[in-house]
Amino acid sequence: MHEPYTKKEISAVIQRLHNSYKNTEEGSLAKYIPELGKANPNSFCISITTIDGETSFVGDDATMFTMQSISKPLIFGLALETHGLDHVRSRVDVEPTGEPFDSIIRLDNESKKPFNPLVNTGAIAMTNLIKGSGKTSRQEILEKTMENYVGRKIKVDEAVYESEKITGHRNRAIAHLMLHFGMVEPAIDEMLDLYFRQCSFNVNAKDLSVIGATLANNGVNPTTKTRAIKDQYIKNILALMFTCGLYTYAGEWAFDVGIPAKSGVSGGIMAVVPGRMGIGIYSPLVDKHGNSVRGVRVCGDLSRELNLHSFARGSKF
Amino acid sequence: MHEPYTKKEISAVIQRLHNSYKNTEEGSLAKYIPELGKANPNSFCISITTIDGETSFVGDDATMFTMQSISKPLIFGLALETHGLDHVRSRVDVEPTGEPFDSIIRLDNESKKPFNPLVNTGAIAMTNLIKGSGKTSRQEILEKTMENYVGRKIKVDEAVYESEKITGHRNRAIAHLMLHFGMVEPAIDEMLDLYFRQCSFNVNAKDLSVIGATLANNGVNPTTKTRAIKDQYIKNILALMFTCGLYTYAGEWAFDVGIPAKSGVSGGIMAVVPGRMGIGIYSPLVDKHGNSVRGVRVCGDLSRELNLHSFARGSKF
Amino acid sequence: MHEPYTKKEISAVIQRLHNSYKNTEEGSLAKYIPELGKANPNSFCISITTIDGETSFVGDDATMFTMQSISKPLIFGLALETHGLDHVRSRVDVEPTGEPFDSIIRLDNESKKPFNPLVNTGAIAMTNLIKGSGKTSRQEILEKTMENYVGRKIKVDEAVYESEKITGHRNRAIAHLMLHFGMVEPAIDEMLDLYFRQCSFNVNAKDLSVIGATLANNGVNPTTKTRAIKDQYIKNILALMFTCGLYTYAGEWAFDVGIPAKSGVSGGIMAVVPGRMGIGIYSPLVDKHGNSVRGVRVCGDLSRELNLHSFARGSKF
Amino acid sequence: MHEPYTKKEISAVIQRLHNSYKNTEEGSLAKYIPELGKANPNSFCISITTIDGETSFVGDDATMFTMQSISKPLIFGLALETHGLDHVRSRVDVEPTGEPFDSIIRLDNESKKPFNPLVNTGAIAMTNLIKGSGKTSRQEILEKTMENYVGRKIKVDEAVYESEKITGHRNRAIAHLMLHFGMVEPAIDEMLDLYFRQCSFNVNAKDLSVIGATLANNGVNPTTKTRAIKDQYIKNILALMFTCGLYTYAGEWAFDVGIPAKSGVSGGIMAVVPGRMGIGIYSPLVDKHGNSVRGVRVCGDLSRELNLHSFARGSKF
């Protein structure tokens, strides 16, 4: 099994796509928290890391941005490793939802469980499952998990983190409502703190492609050879990213692009082609769904040009 | 590329699973239309057809049942071939929905389009796209499409068809509401007639595995070598079946079983392992979601034993 | 008990209000059915009939318009007289709803009953309760009921009636859905025909004030001395008009204007001041709720100037 | 204007109704907060205070209970007096809602305003409008408002207040969500504290009838002759109680009983017959809507026997 396209071929394709879309001005900076509105709208980077650990990129790899929702599948994986499938499934459903990412509405459903771990409610519930001897210990576990995927030390963006904390009224409402329904433990403030932290880790587009390649490589980071997540949970995480990874655009993405992926409102997209590569894209202009406009288009083109759709003939080999 | 398990190995696995579940009595006969309630609750058949065209089966292959919703992805494929992706997408969304299969509620959404082609609203809209010189011509196109997948002549079950027509008030309501929103052409009665027909084609479990194998074989029926659907649309149809194929259980199915599939309330499940095989199961006892209880369990076990999960390592080769 | 304002005083007030609002151009003609879009936007009439049977009016009393939803409380009264409170309440709830008048969504609620008799679903269910030896007999009963309130012969506007029939897909959807839920009898076509007829009776603003005065006079038409509805049901009908009479504006109307009333999308408002008077207003420019813009304003002013709010001190005497 | 029934006649009626219903065991103690579950299920009191200030009662007037939602119309009145109609209406709608009293769902509507001041969301928004130089001052204003209606010193039930504070996660969620939407000021903790206090004032059934008589007497407490609320807002408050006072049973209550009223989950009902009397009932067994079972029945009978329905002939004079 080897990647059918050479590094040179991949570099040529992403160079061409970067040129095609670098002047696309559709979309707008996320206003979700004030700090995100300060991003440079022109920043744009495409990065691909194969499971051999080789990274090709084009564009602005210097700009750091916060992970936002891209941390969600990783924290879900941490919960699976810590508690096993059955316990985690008792706390969260895995159904797609037509509702927006920060919807509070659908909490009040029959199962009294969040719809899935990739919407805020579910992600907060997963954060509540981080196990440690104390607050500092839990922060370290969170950080270590991220670092295993990224392959280097990472830091919380303090300005974004503070902005999240100050303005996160909706997430605070979700936490209180989940407490009302008995979905989470009473230590709400720490849980939200951990949640805001995981959203605020600084990464660049190359980090995203390494994260993707780690999942594509059955959980082993191909640049450091460190295992970030047990093999057995990969298929579940990828299936979830396939059905629920792009907010209210998830169905259309699965249909057209067909690659398990997770986007964040800061403009990042991390995508996984199992057994082949991880893709990381950064461009902070997002559409009405909260997905990077250039990112969605680049991934659509990559899917067609490199035959990456999960259900296209010969996409895996 | 060849199937890693021999026919003998596959036969042994399905024989064992048939034994395991043949006494499972959970679930109940669908009451959706009176005629379905007359099925034999003990009838149970498992069939697998590889892309080489070899079929292994165990159990009751004599009992015929109506396709019900299993016809939906095939009619969607017909619409794609007839009108192309853009026109079809202007008539229907491809987003998963948390709502039940016969929900009328979510029609009144912003896009004024049905959620996807695998819920009743979307399937009726797709039926409206069958093109022909007249009513008889459209019926023939419908029949021919089904026959290409099944690989033999098939017939409408007249009793079920009449039962659908007489009691299909909810589907009739959907049709009028879609007319109100300008989603369909005014010839509602014929459209519903065609819709009730496509739900009423008689098949057995072996037919379902042949349909699945046709989709697994990039659109060519492996038993007749006849093309049933163009290669280019397969990935879209399978992605849709992956995200939306099992009613309100679709997310859980994708997560656990991980195989593109479509179920029908009469108790059939048709599943597709791209490049490997089609699976057909029949057992008419269905759960609260409308999926065959034994069928769901058998597919879960098959996925684990034969490594069929779309995102499991080495599931395609 | 007598009306504290003289006919001369009332005439002066409505003359002044007609002047105030005759140039108001807000709102637009209803597009609900094509025929309504042909109304003269400048037509404007205010009429008051006291329970002594004296009518004062100003403006265009010549223009006829169709009753539309204003017929709904009268048909509800007919159902109450025919079947009694208990049977009628087994077919319809009496709860206000935040949903639009033609909402199909909330049919699928726990009680499987329409929210109330003043939304389309409930009104169609009430129409289903008209009892007669045949279709013609039921049409005559419908017509006779209306004539008792209006005090003269009335006719269906054939153009509007045909327009309703041809374009009433949403109401047809409601009927099929109610049949699905077992809420109505299977003779859907006749039921809808009767429903479209009752919406299409031609009246003028003076007719509306006479209808209102009949309800204000405990069910006896003060111009003809004919009883239109039994005394005992008046309080129920008026309470329902108070809580549900103005579509999604009902709460605000109750709060500010405080008079039991019913509006129609053709631009009529019929209001009832118990023991005092009926009010009829016609101006076809309607707001986003479907209520006549000038009509709402005139009634607000009338309420303040003539002390008509149901819960204002001394409004009844 | 005088009450047509003598004190002796009224006493006889309520004595008879107390006998009729004192053994009714339907309903159950509210479990909303643990403290409410400790009430004596047999406690039952009916009290009527005419606008002459005469109180007739029968049953257990010694048992104190907390006001719960019965405080909501009074705090709404305080907001109207403090800020005027326009400002208050910019913060809250006055539309009935089919949703339960503690629904968080419908906050996310188009107007971004709570549905009305008698649901939790709206009541919390109204509490946010209490104006004072500091926390203690606002507590005193709240207390003074209640005392003007009740006509004596009242106290917060500390056990219930603490129980509300500890378990009020849903109300805390509402507060954070309203902050998210910019509906309230950021001092959430104090706002909730004031809200929990207003729910926790201890009263008995006689207090409720005095509150009702104060509203029936155009805002002047008939026992103390103190004005509790300006005349001009009475009609608005009563219209709101008429359309929204009994949770999801409001429409049925308006239809059948026809008296502006407000219930509380602790088992109290306070009703207002304008120009005639206030009614106070206490019986802590509540139905699925949260209304006192005996209270609803007693009020229905009182409405018929004393002709109290707002839209019954001769109910005001």
PDB file of N, CA and C in Angstrom, chain A residues 96-141:
ATOM      1  N   PRO A  96     -26.548  12.647  13.446  1.00  0.00           N
ATOM      2  CA  PRO A  96     -26.453  13.965  12.824  1.00  0.00           C
ATOM      3  C   PRO A  96     -27.654  14.819  13.236  1.00  0.00           C
ATOM      4  N   THR A  97     -27.493  16.106  13.194  1.00  0.00           N
ATOM      5  CA  THR A  97     -28.614  16.996  13.504  1.00  0.00           C
ATOM      6  C   THR A  97     -28.653  18.118  12.490  1.00  0.00           C
ATOM      7  N   GLY A  98     -29.841  18.498  12.083  1.00  0.00           N
ATOM      8  CA  GLY A  98     -29.994  19.629  11.179  1.00  0.00           C
ATOM      9  C   GLY A  98     -29.735  20.967  11.847  1.00  0.00           C
ATOM     10  N   GLU A  99     -29.510  20.963  13.147  1.00  0.00           N
ATOM     11  CA  GLU A  99     -29.409  22.221  13.900  1.00  0.00           C
ATOM     12  C   GLU A  99     -27.999  22.812  13.864  1.00  0.00           C
ATOM     13  N   PRO A 100     -27.873  24.128  14.046  1.00  0.00           N
ATOM     14  CA  PRO A 100     -26.567  24.776  14.106  1.00  0.00           C
ATOM     15  C   PRO A 100     -25.701  24.273  15.262  1.00  0.00           C
ATOM     16  N   PHE A 101     -24.389  24.525  15.160  1.00  0.00           N
ATOM     17  CA  PHE A 101     -23.413  23.966  16.105  1.00  0.00           C
ATOM     18  C   PHE A 101     -23.662  24.365  17.554  1.00  0.00           C
ATOM     19  N   ASP A 102     -24.226  25.542  17.774  1.00  0.00           N
ATOM     20  CA  ASP A 102     -24.380  25.987  19.152  1.00  0.00           C
ATOM     21  C   ASP A 102     -25.832  25.902  19.612  1.00  0.00           C
ATOM     22  N   SER A 103     -26.586  25.069  18.916  1.00  0.00           N
ATOM     23  CA  SER A 103     -28.006  24.952  19.232  1.00  0.00           C
ATOM     24  C   SER A 103     -28.213  24.452  20.653  1.00  0.00           C
ATOM     25  N   ILE A 104     -29.073  25.116  21.352  1.00  0.00           N
ATOM     26  CA  ILE A 104     -29.424  24.675  22.701  1.00  0.00           C
ATOM     27  C   ILE A 104     -30.740  23.922  22.648  1.00  0.00           C
ATOM     28  N   ILE A 105     -31.427  24.117  21.554  1.00  0.00           N
ATOM     29  CA  ILE A 105     -32.793  23.645  21.428  1.00  0.00           C
ATOM     30  C   ILE A 105     -32.921  22.138  21.567  1.00  0.00           C
ATOM     31  N   ARG A 106     -32.094  21.407  20.826  1.00  0.00           N
ATOM     32  CA  ARG A 106     -32.313  19.983  20.724  1.00  0.00           C
ATOM     33  C   ARG A 106     -31.791  19.192  21.921  1.00  0.00           C
ATOM     34  N   LEU A 107     -31.374  19.868  22.962  1.00  0.00           N
ATOM     35  CA  LEU A 107     -30.972  19.175  24.174  1.00  0.00           C
ATOM     36  C   LEU A 107     -32.153  18.491  24.816  1.00  0.00           C
ATOM     37  N   ASP A 108     -33.297  19.146  24.673  1.00  0.00           N
ATOM     38  CA  ASP A 108     -34.492  18.729  25.392  1.00  0.00           C
ATOM     39  C   ASP A 108     -35.204  17.587  24.666  1.00  0.00           C
ATOM     40  N   ASN A 109     -34.421  16.709  24.067  1.00  0.00           N
ATOM     41  CA  ASN A 109     -35.009  15.601  23.315  1.00  0.00           C
ATOM     42  C   ASN A 109     -35.266  14.389  24.210  1.00  0.00           C
ATOM     43  N   GLU A 110     -35.802  13.378  23.604  1.00  0.00           N
ATOM     44  CA  GLU A 110     -36.254  12.225  24.358  1.00  0.00           C
ATOM     45  C   GLU A 110     -35.123  11.538  25.118  1.00  0.00           C
ATOM     46  N   SER A 111     -33.978  11.381  24.468  1.00  0.00           N
ATOM     47  CA  SER A 111     -32.895  10.603  25.085  1.00  0.00           C
ATOM     48  C   SER A 111     -32.187  11.388  26.174  1.00  0.00           C
ATOM     49  N   LYS A 112     -32.471  12.686  26.272  1.00  0.00           N
ATOM     50  CA  LYS A 112     -31.786  13.552  27.228  1.00  0.00           C
ATOM     51  C   LYS A 112     -30.269  13.434  27.088  1.00  0.00           C
ATOM     52  N   LYS A 113     -29.813  13.212  25.860  1.00  0.00           N
ATOM     53  CA  LYS A 113     -28.386  13.194  25.583  1.00  0.00           C
ATOM     54  C   LYS A 113     -28.117  14.152  24.430  1.00  0.00           C
ATOM     55  N   PRO A 114     -26.932  14.775  24.418  1.00  0.00           N
ATOM     56  CA  PRO A 114     -26.604  15.626  23.270  1.00  0.00           C
ATOM     57  C   PRO A 114     -26.635  14.804  21.982  1.00  0.00           C
ATOM     58  N   PHE A 115     -26.939  15.445  20.871  1.00  0.00           N
ATOM     59  CA  PHE A 115     -27.062  14.770  19.585  1.00  0.00           C
ATOM     60  C   PHE A 115     -25.803  14.023  19.160  1.00  0.00           C
ATOM     61  N   ASN A 116     -24.645  14.666  19.298  1.00  0.00           N
ATOM     62  CA  ASN A 116     -23.392  13.993  18.965  1.00  0.00           C
ATOM     63  C   ASN A 116     -22.208  14.766  19.547  1.00  0.00           C
ATOM     64  N   PRO A 117     -21.028  14.178  19.581  1.00  0.00           N
ATOM     65  CA  PRO A 117     -19.884  14.814  20.265  1.00  0.00           C
ATOM     66  C   PRO A 117     -19.276  15.981  19.497  1.00  0.00           C
ATOM     67  N   LEU A 118     -19.788  16.271  18.294  1.00  0.00           N
ATOM     68  CA  LEU A 118     -19.197  17.342  17.495  1.00  0.00           C
ATOM     69  C   LEU A 118     -20.024  18.623  17.527  1.00  0.00           C
ATOM     70  N   VAL A 119     -21.152  18.615  18.228  1.00  0.00           N
ATOM     71  CA  VAL A 119     -21.849  19.879  18.504  1.00  0.00           C
ATOM     72  C   VAL A 119     -21.448  20.328  19.908  1.00  0.00           C
ATOM     73  N   ASN A 120     -21.631  21.612  20.208  1.00  0.00           N
ATOM     74  CA  ASN A 120     -21.144  22.139  21.492  1.00  0.00           C
ATOM     75  C   ASN A 120     -21.632  21.329  22.689  1.00  0.00           C
ATOM     76  N   THR A 121     -22.932  21.015  22.706  1.00  0.00           N
ATOM     77  CA  THR A 121     -23.466  20.289  23.863  1.00  0.00           C
ATOM     78  C   THR A 121     -22.714  18.979  24.068  1.00  0.00           C
ATOM     79  N   GLY A 122     -22.551  18.224  22.995  1.00  0.00           N
ATOM     80  CA  GLY A 122     -21.862  16.943  23.105  1.00  0.00           C
ATOM     81  C   GLY A 122     -20.400  17.121  23.467  1.00  0.00           C
ATOM     82  N   ALA A 123     -19.763  18.124  22.904  1.00  0.00           N
ATOM     83  CA  ALA A 123     -18.341  18.350  23.181  1.00  0.00           C
ATOM     84  C   ALA A 123     -18.135  18.734  24.645  1.00  0.00           C
ATOM     85  N   ILE A 124     -19.058  19.538  25.177  1.00  0.00           N
ATOM     86  CA  ILE A 124     -18.949  19.916  26.598  1.00  0.00           C
ATOM     87  C   ILE A 124     -19.143  18.669  27.471  1.00  0.00           C
ATOM     88  N   ALA A 125     -20.080  17.824  27.078  1.00  0.00           N
ATOM     89  CA  ALA A 125     -20.287  16.575  27.829  1.00  0.00           C
ATOM     90  C   ALA A 125     -19.040  15.693  27.785  1.00  0.00           C
ATOM     91  N   MET A 126     -18.343  15.656  26.649  1.00  0.00           N
ATOM     92  CA  MET A 126     -17.116  14.854  26.538  1.00  0.00           C
ATOM     93  C   MET A 126     -16.002  15.446  27.403  1.00  0.00           C
ATOM     94  N   THR A 127     -15.926  16.776  27.431  1.00  0.00           N
ATOM     95  CA  THR A 127     -14.920  17.447  28.257  1.00  0.00           C
ATOM     96  C   THR A 127     -15.120  17.078  29.721  1.00  0.00           C
ATOM     97  N   ASN A 128     -16.385  16.913  30.086  1.00  0.00           N
ATOM     98  CA  ASN A 128     -16.726  16.545  31.453  1.00  0.00           C
ATOM     99  C   ASN A 128     -16.177  15.166  31.819  1.00  0.00           C
ATOM    100  N   LEU A 129     -15.776  14.387  30.818  1.00  0.00           N
ATOM    101  CA  LEU A 129     -15.275  13.031  31.065  1.00  0.00           C
ATOM    102  C   LEU A 129     -13.749  12.964  31.194  1.00  0.00           C
ATOM    103  N   ILE A 130     -13.074  14.103  31.022  1.00  0.00           N
ATOM    104  CA  ILE A 130     -11.609  14.083  31.198  1.00  0.00           C
ATOM    105  C   ILE A 130     -11.318  13.770  32.663  1.00  0.00           C
ATOM    106  N   LYS A 131     -10.481  12.776  32.859  1.00  0.00           N
ATOM    107  CA  LYS A 131     -10.247  12.229  34.198  1.00  0.00           C
ATOM    108  C   LYS A 131      -8.860  12.638  34.669  1.00  0.00           C
ATOM    109  N   GLY A 132      -8.754  13.082  35.907  1.00  0.00           N
ATOM    110  CA  GLY A 132      -7.449  13.458  36.428  1.00  0.00           C
ATOM    111  C   GLY A 132      -7.553  13.695  37.914  1.00  0.00           C
ATOM    112  N   SER A 133      -6.416  13.825  38.563  1.00  0.00           N
ATOM    113  CA  SER A 133      -6.431  13.935  40.031  1.00  0.00           C
ATOM    114  C   SER A 133      -6.803  15.338  40.488  1.00  0.00           C
ATOM    115  N   GLY A 134      -6.838  16.274  39.559  1.00  0.00           N
ATOM    116  CA  GLY A 134      -7.195  17.638  39.940  1.00  0.00           C
ATOM    117  C   GLY A 134      -7.248  18.489  38.695  1.00  0.00           C
ATOM    118  N   LYS A 135      -7.555  19.749  38.888  1.00  0.00           N
ATOM    119  CA  LYS A 135      -7.725  20.648  37.749  1.00  0.00           C
ATOM    120  C   LYS A 135      -6.462  20.717  36.888  1.00  0.00           C
ATOM    121  N   THR A 136      -5.313  20.891  37.534  1.00  0.00           N
ATOM    122  CA  THR A 136      -4.059  20.991  36.778  1.00  0.00           C
ATOM    123  C   THR A 136      -3.789  19.700  36.019  1.00  0.00           C
ATOM    124  N   SER A 137      -4.026  18.607  36.678  1.00  0.00           N
ATOM    125  CA  SER A 137      -3.822  17.306  36.036  1.00  0.00           C
ATOM    126  C   SER A 137      -4.691  17.167  34.789  1.00  0.00           C
ATOM    127  N   ARG A 138      -5.952  17.602  34.895  1.00  0.00           N
ATOM    128  CA  ARG A 138      -6.842  17.498  33.736  1.00  0.00           C
ATOM    129  C   ARG A 138      -6.396  18.425  32.602  1.00  0.00           C
ATOM    130  N   GLN A 139      -5.890  19.599  32.974  1.00  0.00           N
ATOM    131  CA  GLN A 139      -5.368  20.502  31.939  1.00  0.00           C
ATOM    132  C   GLN A 139      -4.180  19.866  31.226  1.00  0.00           C
ATOM    133  N   GLU A 140      -3.339  19.175  32.002  1.00  0.00           N
ATOM    134  CA  GLU A 140      -2.152  18.550  31.399  1.00  0.00           C
ATOM    135  C   GLU A 140      -2.535  17.401  30.466  1.00  0.00           C
ATOM    136  N   ILE A 141      -3.532  16.618  30.894  1.00  0.00           N
ATOM    137  CA  ILE A 141      -3.995  15.516  30.034  1.00  0.00           C
ATOM    138  C   ILE A 141      -4.533  16.062  28.711  1.00  0.00           C
TER     139      ILE A 141
END
